[in-house]
Amino acid sequence: MHVRVTFIAAARCSSLLAERFDDDRPLDQAGWDEVQLVAPALIPYAAAELRYCSPAPRSRATGDALGLGPLVQLALRDCDMGRWRGLTLGEAMAREPAAVDAWLADPRTAPHGGESLLTFVGRVGEWLDTRPADDGGRIVAVAEPSVVRAALVYVLRAPLATYWNIDVRPLSTTAVTGWAGRWNLRFDGAFPQPLRP
């Protein structure tokens, strides 16, 4: 028995330079415009048997705008950043440079008082492992890019430091297939067309 889970990264709520930890702001106008632009390509995901989203406003709004009608899953929430919640990385660095350095260097630490990267990746992985395994079942989940990164680290059983090297763009899709404890990353793309003479 296996299942296919497709993650859709939520549309943005700010520019990349203004991204905030554990951000609970709604989509900005650019985010809404991007959803409208890509909606025709993503609408087929509404046919998935199960449709989920994180509790963040931008994830819920993205899922609704795509016609998914997703069910909120607390396990898909962003990493709990404790007292850094709502700050940009630059703001956290200005306030607590040694703590930010420790957090970036050791995935087991949580100097901000929230979740460590290890705990965050484990939470997202546990959510994946508890999806119902209905042979060939399709699931879609709209979540923040950080949640998709955590899922990929878990699926690939990669070193936790790999998390920092994964770039997940807003409204990108990432599919994984398998079942509890045995996941594979799946790349779906357009097959190249033969060259015409």
PDB file of C-alpha atoms in Angstrom:
ATOM      1  CA  MET A   1       0.000   0.000   0.000  1.00  0.00           C
ATOM      2  CA  HIS A   2       1.333   3.425  -0.857  1.00  0.00           C
ATOM      3  CA  VAL A   3       0.130   6.990  -0.976  1.00  0.00           C
ATOM      4  CA  ARG A   4       1.157  10.061  -2.900  1.00  0.00           C
ATOM      5  CA  VAL A   5       1.433  13.347  -1.023  1.00  0.00           C
ATOM      6  CA  THR A   6       1.876  16.527  -3.046  1.00  0.00           C
ATOM      7  CA  PHE A   7       2.952  19.586  -1.127  1.00  0.00           C
ATOM      8  CA  ILE A   8       2.042  22.987  -2.525  1.00  0.00           C
ATOM      9  CA  ALA A   9       4.115  25.772  -1.019  1.00  0.00           C
ATOM     10  CA  ALA A  10       1.892  28.616   0.135  1.00  0.00           C
ATOM     11  CA  ALA A  11       1.880  31.863  -1.806  1.00  0.00           C
ATOM     12  CA  ARG A  12       3.887  34.638  -0.273  1.00  0.00           C
ATOM     13  CA  CYS A  13       2.788  37.190   2.274  1.00  0.00           C
ATOM     14  CA  SER A  14       5.864  39.398   1.888  1.00  0.00           C
ATOM     15  CA  SER A  15       9.009  39.760  -0.146  1.00  0.00           C
ATOM     16  CA  LEU A  16      11.674  37.139   0.533  1.00  0.00           C
ATOM     17  CA  LEU A  17      13.786  39.732   2.336  1.00  0.00           C
ATOM     18  CA  ALA A  18      10.884  40.494   4.699  1.00  0.00           C
ATOM     19  CA  GLU A  19      10.095  36.823   5.518  1.00  0.00           C
ATOM     20  CA  ARG A  20       9.371  36.467   9.207  1.00  0.00           C
ATOM     21  CA  PHE A  21       9.691  33.496  11.533  1.00  0.00           C
ATOM     22  CA  ASP A  22       6.386  31.737  12.212  1.00  0.00           C
ATOM     23  CA  ASP A  23       4.610  34.379  10.122  1.00  0.00           C
ATOM     24  CA  ASP A  24       0.866  34.680  10.567  1.00  0.00           C
ATOM     25  CA  ARG A  25       0.210  37.488   8.085  1.00  0.00           C
ATOM     26  CA  PRO A  26      -2.270  36.936   5.238  1.00  0.00           C
ATOM     27  CA  LEU A  27      -1.317  36.902   1.578  1.00  0.00           C
ATOM     28  CA  ASP A  28      -0.130  40.225   0.217  1.00  0.00           C
ATOM     29  CA  GLN A  29      -1.352  41.525  -3.136  1.00  0.00           C
ATOM     30  CA  ALA A  30       1.601  39.996  -4.970  1.00  0.00           C
ATOM     31  CA  GLY A  31       0.762  36.645  -3.381  1.00  0.00           C
ATOM     32  CA  TRP A  32      -2.861  36.872  -4.515  1.00  0.00           C
ATOM     33  CA  ASP A  33      -1.739  37.810  -8.014  1.00  0.00           C
ATOM     34  CA  GLU A  34       0.627  34.829  -8.149  1.00  0.00           C
ATOM     35  CA  VAL A  35      -2.114  32.430  -7.023  1.00  0.00           C
ATOM     36  CA  GLN A  36      -4.405  33.698  -9.766  1.00  0.00           C
ATOM     37  CA  LEU A  37      -1.627  33.297 -12.319  1.00  0.00           C
ATOM     38  CA  VAL A  38      -0.816  29.670 -11.471  1.00  0.00           C
ATOM     39  CA  ALA A  39      -4.304  28.522 -10.416  1.00  0.00           C
ATOM     40  CA  PRO A  40      -5.150  26.916 -13.777  1.00  0.00           C
ATOM     41  CA  ALA A  41      -2.109  24.640 -13.488  1.00  0.00           C
ATOM     42  CA  LEU A  42      -2.796  23.719  -9.838  1.00  0.00           C
ATOM     43  CA  ILE A  43      -6.586  23.288  -9.954  1.00  0.00           C
ATOM     44  CA  PRO A  44      -6.293  19.569 -10.835  1.00  0.00           C
ATOM     45  CA  TYR A  45      -4.989  18.978  -7.296  1.00  0.00           C
ATOM     46  CA  ALA A  46      -8.540  19.645  -6.058  1.00  0.00           C
ATOM     47  CA  ALA A  47      -9.335  16.091  -7.231  1.00  0.00           C
ATOM     48  CA  ALA A  48      -7.119  14.640  -4.475  1.00  0.00           C
ATOM     49  CA  GLU A  49      -8.962  12.369  -2.061  1.00  0.00           C
ATOM     50  CA  LEU A  50      -7.600  14.272   0.962  1.00  0.00           C
ATOM     51  CA  ARG A  51      -6.732  17.983   0.982  1.00  0.00           C
ATOM     52  CA  TYR A  52      -4.937  19.604   3.896  1.00  0.00           C
ATOM     53  CA  CYS A  53      -3.260  22.879   4.826  1.00  0.00           C
ATOM     54  CA  SER A  54      -1.287  24.360   7.671  1.00  0.00           C
ATOM     55  CA  PRO A  55      -3.122  26.696  10.059  1.00  0.00           C
ATOM     56  CA  ALA A  56      -1.222  29.750   8.773  1.00  0.00           C
ATOM     57  CA  PRO A  57      -3.453  32.367   7.096  1.00  0.00           C
ATOM     58  CA  ARG A  58      -1.432  32.319   3.884  1.00  0.00           C
ATOM     59  CA  SER A  59      -1.663  28.538   3.561  1.00  0.00           C
ATOM     60  CA  ARG A  60      -5.405  28.509   4.205  1.00  0.00           C
ATOM     61  CA  ALA A  61      -5.940  31.366   1.731  1.00  0.00           C
ATOM     62  CA  THR A  62      -3.786  29.648  -0.902  1.00  0.00           C
ATOM     63  CA  GLY A  63      -5.719  26.390  -0.533  1.00  0.00           C
ATOM     64  CA  ASP A  64      -9.063  28.167  -0.694  1.00  0.00           C
ATOM     65  CA  ALA A  65      -8.033  30.241  -3.725  1.00  0.00           C
ATOM     66  CA  LEU A  66      -7.068  27.028  -5.516  1.00  0.00           C
ATOM     67  CA  GLY A  67     -10.475  25.521  -4.767  1.00  0.00           C
ATOM     68  CA  LEU A  68      -9.058  22.806  -2.525  1.00  0.00           C
ATOM     69  CA  GLY A  69     -11.265  23.427   0.517  1.00  0.00           C
ATOM     70  CA  PRO A  70      -8.409  22.087   2.694  1.00  0.00           C
ATOM     71  CA  LEU A  71      -8.701  20.724   6.220  1.00  0.00           C
ATOM     72  CA  VAL A  72      -6.361  22.469   8.687  1.00  0.00           C
ATOM     73  CA  GLN A  73      -3.656  20.235  10.172  1.00  0.00           C
ATOM     74  CA  LEU A  74      -1.834  21.578  13.240  1.00  0.00           C
ATOM     75  CA  ALA A  75       1.091  19.241  12.555  1.00  0.00           C
ATOM     76  CA  LEU A  76       1.755  21.204   9.344  1.00  0.00           C
ATOM     77  CA  ARG A  77       2.310  24.489  11.189  1.00  0.00           C
ATOM     78  CA  ASP A  78       5.600  26.315  10.797  1.00  0.00           C
ATOM     79  CA  CYS A  79       8.430  25.734  13.251  1.00  0.00           C
ATOM     80  CA  ASP A  80       7.664  27.231  16.662  1.00  0.00           C
ATOM     81  CA  MET A  81      10.229  30.014  16.896  1.00  0.00           C
ATOM     82  CA  GLY A  82       9.502  31.033  20.483  1.00  0.00           C
ATOM     83  CA  ARG A  83      10.521  34.601  21.252  1.00  0.00           C
ATOM     84  CA  TRP A  84      11.756  35.108  17.658  1.00  0.00           C
ATOM     85  CA  ARG A  85       8.212  34.691  16.320  1.00  0.00           C
ATOM     86  CA  GLY A  86       7.412  37.520  13.922  1.00  0.00           C
ATOM     87  CA  LEU A  87      11.047  38.589  13.515  1.00  0.00           C
ATOM     88  CA  THR A  88      13.124  38.449  10.358  1.00  0.00           C
ATOM     89  CA  LEU A  89      16.418  36.568  10.526  1.00  0.00           C
ATOM     90  CA  GLY A  90      18.215  39.930  10.463  1.00  0.00           C
ATOM     91  CA  GLU A  91      16.187  41.220  13.410  1.00  0.00           C
ATOM     92  CA  ALA A  92      16.861  38.070  15.441  1.00  0.00           C
ATOM     93  CA  MET A  93      20.568  38.323  14.569  1.00  0.00           C
ATOM     94  CA  ALA A  94      20.687  41.961  15.703  1.00  0.00           C
ATOM     95  CA  ARG A  95      19.082  41.051  19.054  1.00  0.00           C
ATOM     96  CA  GLU A  96      20.763  37.711  19.791  1.00  0.00           C
ATOM     97  CA  PRO A  97      23.684  37.033  17.432  1.00  0.00           C
ATOM     98  CA  ALA A  98      25.228  34.229  19.505  1.00  0.00           C
ATOM     99  CA  ALA A  99      21.860  32.484  19.881  1.00  0.00           C
ATOM    100  CA  VAL A 100      21.162  32.680  16.130  1.00  0.00           C
ATOM    101  CA  ASP A 101      24.635  31.294  15.378  1.00  0.00           C
ATOM    102  CA  ALA A 102      24.029  28.402  17.801  1.00  0.00           C
ATOM    103  CA  TRP A 103      20.612  27.700  16.253  1.00  0.00           C
ATOM    104  CA  LEU A 104      22.029  27.643  12.715  1.00  0.00           C
ATOM    105  CA  ALA A 105      24.959  25.422  13.747  1.00  0.00           C
ATOM    106  CA  ASP A 106      23.170  22.813  15.875  1.00  0.00           C
ATOM    107  CA  PRO A 107      19.770  21.429  14.767  1.00  0.00           C
ATOM    108  CA  ARG A 108      19.153  20.061  18.271  1.00  0.00           C
ATOM    109  CA  THR A 109      19.139  23.485  19.930  1.00  0.00           C
ATOM    110  CA  ALA A 110      16.265  25.909  20.400  1.00  0.00           C
ATOM    111  CA  PRO A 111      17.808  29.044  21.929  1.00  0.00           C
ATOM    112  CA  HIS A 112      14.643  30.979  21.024  1.00  0.00           C
ATOM    113  CA  GLY A 113      12.563  28.848  23.404  1.00  0.00           C
ATOM    114  CA  GLY A 114      10.503  27.143  20.677  1.00  0.00           C
ATOM    115  CA  GLU A 115      11.152  23.972  18.671  1.00  0.00           C
ATOM    116  CA  SER A 116      14.530  22.760  17.560  1.00  0.00           C
ATOM    117  CA  LEU A 117      14.983  21.905  13.893  1.00  0.00           C
ATOM    118  CA  LEU A 118      15.203  18.239  14.939  1.00  0.00           C
ATOM    119  CA  THR A 119      11.799  18.425  16.644  1.00  0.00           C
ATOM    120  CA  PHE A 120      10.251  20.335  13.740  1.00  0.00           C
ATOM    121  CA  VAL A 121      11.434  17.843  11.090  1.00  0.00           C
ATOM    122  CA  GLY A 122      10.282  14.976  13.314  1.00  0.00           C
ATOM    123  CA  ARG A 123       6.804  16.504  13.713  1.00  0.00           C
ATOM    124  CA  VAL A 124       6.351  16.938   9.957  1.00  0.00           C
ATOM    125  CA  GLY A 125       7.694  13.421   9.347  1.00  0.00           C
ATOM    126  CA  GLU A 126       5.292  11.949  11.879  1.00  0.00           C
ATOM    127  CA  TRP A 127       2.414  13.669  10.076  1.00  0.00           C
ATOM    128  CA  LEU A 128       3.562  12.084   6.810  1.00  0.00           C
ATOM    129  CA  ASP A 129       3.897   8.655   8.397  1.00  0.00           C
ATOM    130  CA  THR A 130       0.348   8.766   9.750  1.00  0.00           C
ATOM    131  CA  ARG A 131      -1.333   9.475   6.408  1.00  0.00           C
ATOM    132  CA  PRO A 132      -3.794   6.743   5.488  1.00  0.00           C
ATOM    133  CA  ALA A 133      -2.147   4.269   3.132  1.00  0.00           C
ATOM    134  CA  ASP A 134      -4.766   3.621   0.486  1.00  0.00           C
ATOM    135  CA  ASP A 135      -3.005   2.099  -2.477  1.00  0.00           C
ATOM    136  CA  GLY A 136      -2.609   4.859  -5.019  1.00  0.00           C
ATOM    137  CA  GLY A 137      -4.348   7.405  -2.775  1.00  0.00           C
ATOM    138  CA  ARG A 138      -3.662  11.060  -3.486  1.00  0.00           C
ATOM    139  CA  ILE A 139      -3.198  13.719  -0.852  1.00  0.00           C
ATOM    140  CA  VAL A 140      -2.417  17.402  -1.293  1.00  0.00           C
ATOM    141  CA  ALA A 141      -1.104  19.656   1.476  1.00  0.00           C
ATOM    142  CA  VAL A 142      -0.623  23.419   1.297  1.00  0.00           C
ATOM    143  CA  ALA A 143       2.036  24.569   3.750  1.00  0.00           C
ATOM    144  CA  GLU A 144       4.770  27.114   4.288  1.00  0.00           C
ATOM    145  CA  PRO A 145       8.002  26.515   2.375  1.00  0.00           C
ATOM    146  CA  SER A 146       9.742  25.658   5.667  1.00  0.00           C
ATOM    147  CA  VAL A 147       7.329  22.751   6.214  1.00  0.00           C
ATOM    148  CA  VAL A 148       8.029  21.426   2.712  1.00  0.00           C
ATOM    149  CA  ARG A 149      11.774  21.665   3.418  1.00  0.00           C
ATOM    150  CA  ALA A 150      11.301  19.725   6.667  1.00  0.00           C
ATOM    151  CA  ALA A 151       9.316  17.044   4.822  1.00  0.00           C
ATOM    152  CA  LEU A 152      12.060  16.669   2.219  1.00  0.00           C
ATOM    153  CA  VAL A 153      14.768  16.279   4.865  1.00  0.00           C
ATOM    154  CA  TYR A 154      12.636  13.598   6.525  1.00  0.00           C
ATOM    155  CA  VAL A 155      11.776  11.753   3.308  1.00  0.00           C
ATOM    156  CA  LEU A 156      15.381  11.710   2.101  1.00  0.00           C
ATOM    157  CA  ARG A 157      16.723  10.823   5.558  1.00  0.00           C
ATOM    158  CA  ALA A 158      19.210  13.587   4.920  1.00  0.00           C
ATOM    159  CA  PRO A 159      21.425  15.161   7.546  1.00  0.00           C
ATOM    160  CA  LEU A 160      19.469  17.911   9.308  1.00  0.00           C
ATOM    161  CA  ALA A 161      21.904  20.563   8.067  1.00  0.00           C
ATOM    162  CA  THR A 162      20.530  19.829   4.572  1.00  0.00           C
ATOM    163  CA  TYR A 163      17.427  21.805   5.576  1.00  0.00           C
ATOM    164  CA  TRP A 164      19.353  25.041   5.002  1.00  0.00           C
ATOM    165  CA  ASN A 165      20.265  24.007   1.442  1.00  0.00           C
ATOM    166  CA  ILE A 166      16.735  23.395   0.141  1.00  0.00           C
ATOM    167  CA  ASP A 167      15.034  26.283  -1.642  1.00  0.00           C
ATOM    168  CA  VAL A 168      11.245  25.942  -1.862  1.00  0.00           C
ATOM    169  CA  ARG A 169       9.613  28.674  -3.893  1.00  0.00           C
ATOM    170  CA  PRO A 170       6.068  29.904  -3.217  1.00  0.00           C
ATOM    171  CA  LEU A 171       3.435  27.919  -5.142  1.00  0.00           C
ATOM    172  CA  SER A 172       5.908  25.215  -6.151  1.00  0.00           C
ATOM    173  CA  THR A 173       4.809  21.584  -5.915  1.00  0.00           C
ATOM    174  CA  THR A 174       6.760  18.692  -4.455  1.00  0.00           C
ATOM    175  CA  ALA A 175       5.516  15.096  -4.452  1.00  0.00           C
ATOM    176  CA  VAL A 176       6.509  12.186  -2.258  1.00  0.00           C
ATOM    177  CA  THR A 177       5.240   8.620  -2.572  1.00  0.00           C
ATOM    178  CA  GLY A 178       5.369   5.669  -0.231  1.00  0.00           C
ATOM    179  CA  TRP A 179       4.141   4.869   3.232  1.00  0.00           C
ATOM    180  CA  ALA A 180       5.215   5.220   6.861  1.00  0.00           C
ATOM    181  CA  GLY A 181       8.989   5.148   7.145  1.00  0.00           C
ATOM    182  CA  ARG A 182       9.548   4.484   3.431  1.00  0.00           C
ATOM    183  CA  TRP A 183       9.184   7.558   1.283  1.00  0.00           C
ATOM    184  CA  ASN A 184      10.525   8.528  -2.121  1.00  0.00           C
ATOM    185  CA  LEU A 185      10.854  11.946  -3.667  1.00  0.00           C
ATOM    186  CA  ARG A 186       9.028  12.094  -6.976  1.00  0.00           C
ATOM    187  CA  PHE A 187       9.722  14.531  -9.787  1.00  0.00           C
ATOM    188  CA  ASP A 188       6.875  15.027 -12.199  1.00  0.00           C
ATOM    189  CA  GLY A 189       7.539  17.228 -15.132  1.00  0.00           C
ATOM    190  CA  ALA A 190       6.803  17.712 -18.741  1.00  0.00           C
ATOM    191  CA  PHE A 191       8.471  15.143 -20.891  1.00  0.00           C
ATOM    192  CA  PRO A 192      10.573  16.681 -23.621  1.00  0.00           C
ATOM    193  CA  GLN A 193       8.893  16.746 -26.982  1.00  0.00           C
ATOM    194  CA  PRO A 194      10.770  15.232 -29.898  1.00  0.00           C
ATOM    195  CA  LEU A 195      12.416  17.754 -32.157  1.00  0.00           C
ATOM    196  CA  ARG A 196      10.581  18.246 -35.419  1.00  0.00           C
ATOM    197  CA  PRO A 197      12.619  17.932 -38.592  1.00  0.00           C
TER     198      PRO A 197
END
